[in-house]
Coordinates of C-alpha atoms in Angstrom, one line a residue:
Chain A
G1 CA 8.6 -8.7 13.6
Q2 CA 7.2 -9.8 10.3
Q3 CA 9.2 -8.9 7.3
V4 CA 8.4 -9.3 3.6
M5 CA 11.2 -9.3 1.1
Q6 CA 10.6 -8.7 -2.6
I7 CA 12.9 -9.0 -5.6
P8 CA 13.9 -7.7 -8.0
Q9 CA 13.5 -4.1 -7.1
Y10 CA 13.5 -3.1 -10.8
Q11 CA 12.6 -5.1 -13.9
H12 CA 13.2 -3.8 -17.4
V13 CA 11.3 -5.9 -19.8
Q14 CA 11.1 -6.0 -23.6
E15 CA 7.5 -5.9 -24.7
G16 CA 6.3 -9.4 -25.3
E17 CA 8.6 -11.0 -22.9
D18 CA 7.8 -12.7 -19.6
F19 CA 9.0 -11.8 -16.1
T20 CA 8.5 -12.9 -12.5
T21 CA 8.7 -11.0 -9.2
Y22 CA 9.2 -12.9 -5.9
C23 CA 8.2 -12.4 -2.3
N24 CA 9.5 -14.0 0.8
S25 CA 8.3 -13.7 4.3
S26 CA 10.3 -14.3 7.5
T27 CA 7.2 -15.8 9.1
T28 CA 4.2 -18.0 7.9
L29 CA 1.5 -15.8 6.5
S30 CA -2.3 -16.2 6.8
N31 CA -2.6 -14.7 3.3
I32 CA -0.7 -12.7 0.8
Q33 CA -2.0 -9.9 -1.4
W34 CA -0.7 -8.3 -4.5
Y35 CA -1.2 -4.6 -5.4
K36 CA -0.2 -2.6 -8.5
Q37 CA 0.7 1.1 -8.3
R38 CA 0.8 3.0 -11.6
P39 CA 3.3 6.0 -11.7
G40 CA 1.8 8.9 -9.8
G41 CA -1.1 6.7 -8.6
H42 CA -2.1 4.8 -5.5
P43 CA -1.9 1.0 -4.9
V44 CA -4.8 -1.0 -6.4
F45 CA -5.6 -4.4 -5.0
L46 CA -5.1 -7.2 -7.6
I47 CA -5.6 -10.5 -5.8
Q48 CA -5.4 -12.4 -2.5
L49 CA -4.1 -15.9 -2.0
V50 CA -5.0 -17.8 1.1
K51 CA -4.4 -21.5 0.7
S52 CA -1.1 -23.3 0.7
G53 CA 0.1 -23.9 -2.9
E54 CA -2.7 -21.8 -4.3
V55 CA -2.4 -20.6 -7.9
K56 CA -4.6 -17.9 -9.4
K57 CA -4.7 -16.4 -12.8
Q58 CA -5.8 -13.1 -14.1
K59 CA -5.4 -13.0 -17.9
R60 CA -1.6 -12.8 -18.4
L61 CA -0.9 -12.6 -14.6
T62 CA -0.3 -15.8 -12.6
F63 CA 0.0 -15.6 -8.8
Q64 CA 1.3 -18.4 -6.7
F65 CA 1.4 -19.0 -2.9
G66 CA 4.1 -21.3 -1.6
E67 CA 3.4 -24.6 0.1
A68 CA 4.8 -23.3 3.4
K69 CA 2.8 -20.0 3.0
K70 CA 6.0 -18.0 3.3
N71 CA 6.6 -17.1 -0.3
S72 CA 4.7 -16.0 -3.3
S73 CA 5.3 -15.0 -6.9
L74 CA 3.7 -13.0 -9.7
H75 CA 4.5 -14.1 -13.3
I76 CA 3.4 -11.9 -16.2
T77 CA 3.5 -13.3 -19.7
A78 CA 3.8 -11.4 -22.9
T79 CA 4.4 -8.1 -21.2
Q80 CA 2.6 -5.1 -22.5
T81 CA 3.1 -1.3 -22.0
T82 CA 0.0 -1.3 -19.8
D83 CA 1.9 -3.5 -17.3
V84 CA 4.1 -0.6 -16.4
G85 CA 4.1 0.2 -12.7
T86 CA 5.2 -1.0 -9.3
Y87 CA 3.9 -4.4 -8.0
F88 CA 3.8 -4.8 -4.3
C89 CA 3.2 -8.0 -2.4
A90 CA 1.8 -7.7 1.1
G91 CA 1.8 -10.4 3.7
S92 CA -0.8 -10.7 6.4
G93 CA 0.4 -12.5 9.5
D94 CA -0.7 -10.7 12.6
Y95 CA -3.1 -7.7 12.7
K96 CA -1.6 -5.8 9.8
L97 CA -0.2 -6.1 6.4
S98 CA 3.5 -5.9 5.7
F99 CA 4.4 -4.6 2.3
G100 CA 7.3 -5.7 0.2
A101 CA 9.6 -3.1 -1.3
G102 CA 7.9 -3.5 -4.6
T103 CA 9.1 -4.4 -8.1
T104 CA 9.1 -1.4 -10.5
V105 CA 8.5 -2.6 -14.1
T106 CA 9.4 -0.6 -17.2
V107 CA 8.7 -1.9 -20.7
R108 CA 10.7 -1.3 -23.8
A109 CA 8.4 -1.2 -26.9
Chain B
G1 CA -15.9 -1.9 -5.7
A2 CA -15.1 -0.2 -2.5
V3 CA -14.1 3.5 -2.8
V4 CA -11.9 5.5 -0.5
S5 CA -11.7 9.2 -1.1
Q6 CA -8.7 11.2 0.2
H7 CA -8.4 15.0 0.2
P8 CA -6.5 17.1 -0.6
S9 CA -4.5 15.4 -3.4
R10 CA -1.8 17.9 -3.2
V11 CA -0.8 20.5 -0.6
I12 CA 2.0 22.9 -0.2
C13 CA 2.5 24.6 3.2
K14 CA 5.1 26.6 5.0
S15 CA 7.3 25.2 7.7
G16 CA 5.7 25.4 11.1
T17 CA 2.1 25.2 9.9
S18 CA -0.3 22.3 10.3
V19 CA -2.0 20.3 7.5
K20 CA -5.1 18.1 7.8
I21 CA -5.7 15.2 5.4
E22 CA -9.1 13.6 5.2
C23 CA -9.9 10.0 4.3
R24 CA -13.4 8.9 3.7
S25 CA -14.9 5.5 2.8
L26 CA -17.7 6.3 0.4
D27 CA -19.6 3.1 0.1
F28 CA -18.8 1.1 3.2
Q29 CA -18.2 1.5 6.9
A30 CA -14.6 1.2 8.0
T31 CA -14.0 0.4 11.7
T32 CA -10.3 0.5 10.9
M33 CA -8.4 2.7 8.6
F34 CA -4.6 2.8 8.0
W35 CA -2.3 5.6 7.3
Y36 CA 0.8 5.0 5.2
R37 CA 3.7 7.1 4.1
Q38 CA 5.6 6.6 0.9
F39 CA 8.9 8.1 -0.1
P40 CA 9.9 8.3 -3.7
K41 CA 10.5 4.9 -5.3
Q42 CA 10.0 3.2 -1.9
S43 CA 7.5 1.0 -0.4
L44 CA 4.6 1.8 1.8
M45 CA 5.4 2.4 5.5
L46 CA 2.6 2.0 7.9
M47 CA 2.4 4.9 10.2
A48 CA -0.7 4.1 12.3
T49 CA -3.9 2.2 12.5
S50 CA -6.9 4.5 13.0
N51 CA -9.7 3.0 15.1
E52 CA -13.2 4.4 15.1
G53 CA -14.1 5.8 18.5
S54 CA -10.7 5.1 20.1
K55 CA -7.1 6.2 20.0
A56 CA -5.0 5.4 17.0
T57 CA -2.2 2.7 17.3
Y58 CA 1.1 4.1 16.1
E59 CA 4.0 2.2 14.7
Q60 CA 7.3 2.3 16.3
G61 CA 9.2 5.5 15.5
V62 CA 6.1 7.5 14.5
E63 CA 5.5 10.5 16.7
K64 CA 1.9 10.5 17.8
D65 CA 2.1 14.2 18.8
K66 CA 3.4 15.0 15.4
F67 CA 0.9 13.0 13.4
L68 CA -2.5 13.4 15.0
I69 CA -5.2 10.9 13.9
N70 CA -8.9 11.2 14.6
H71 CA -11.3 8.6 13.5
A72 CA -14.6 10.5 14.2
S73 CA -17.0 8.2 12.4
L74 CA -17.1 4.9 10.6
T75 CA -16.5 6.7 7.3
L76 CA -14.0 9.4 8.2
S77 CA -10.4 9.4 9.5
T78 CA -8.2 12.5 9.5
L79 CA -4.4 12.8 9.7
T80 CA -3.0 16.1 10.9
V81 CA 0.6 16.8 10.4
T82 CA 1.4 19.4 13.1
S83 CA 4.2 22.0 12.9
A84 CA 5.3 20.6 9.5
H85 CA 8.9 20.7 8.5
P86 CA 10.5 20.0 5.1
E87 CA 11.4 16.5 6.2
D88 CA 7.7 15.7 6.5
S89 CA 7.3 16.2 2.8
S90 CA 6.1 12.9 1.4
F91 CA 3.2 11.0 -0.1
Y92 CA 0.6 10.1 2.5
I93 CA -2.0 7.4 1.7
C94 CA -4.9 6.2 3.7
S95 CA -6.6 2.8 3.2
A96 CA -9.5 1.0 4.6
S97 CA -10.6 -2.6 4.8
R98 CA -14.2 -3.5 4.1
T99 CA -14.2 -6.6 6.2
G100 CA -11.4 -6.1 8.7
K101 CA -8.3 -7.9 9.8
G102 CA -6.2 -9.4 7.0
S103 CA -8.6 -8.5 4.2
P104 CA -7.7 -6.5 1.1
L105 CA -7.1 -2.8 1.4
H106 CA -8.7 -0.1 -0.6
F107 CA -6.5 2.9 -0.9
G108 CA -7.3 6.5 -1.3
N109 CA -5.6 8.5 -4.0
G110 CA -3.0 9.8 -1.7
T111 CA -1.9 13.3 -0.7
R112 CA 1.4 14.8 -1.9
L113 CA 2.6 17.1 0.9
T114 CA 5.4 19.6 0.2
V115 CA 6.6 21.7 3.1
T116 CA 8.7 24.7 2.1

């Protein structure tokens, strides 16, 4: 079945630095979605990418969908303490979403 | 934006009892809702897809007699953990999609279940 791999599992970042989290799917996806879960909270939808090679930005967050629609990345620039949490990618291939393992981000002030 | 309400947020129960968790879509109709389970520091594991007016579709390895799902209306799905045991302790989250297959999910706040 469809599997979505996400790395790294943990990311410790100095405030102000950049980082990237990556997702790879074993199959071609119809779309990929990104969610953020704050500690103790529930996942919140961030964005959806549909087109091959698509790039979308939300302030300091840049999301990219690969040309083959099998991988995606989230790049955060100038990390802030408000970026703390776990970022999940979720790939949609068949009738359901498959979530990656998540990247848990901690920030050193 | 779409709002999904989940209740209760926390529940502690004794081993052998049953617990019902409710998931409501407050401002849209959800033909399909999804129930996830999340262990500490792990990803979301889809347990079942709840379909309004029909039987739920369970993922492989999920006991349908253990986790009873009822999708009574377009805005309400319930998950009942029957004869709960300590290993059922977990974070259970429901979600719903406004427009259906492959579209973004709106999650409830989750229910932290502790079975003693």
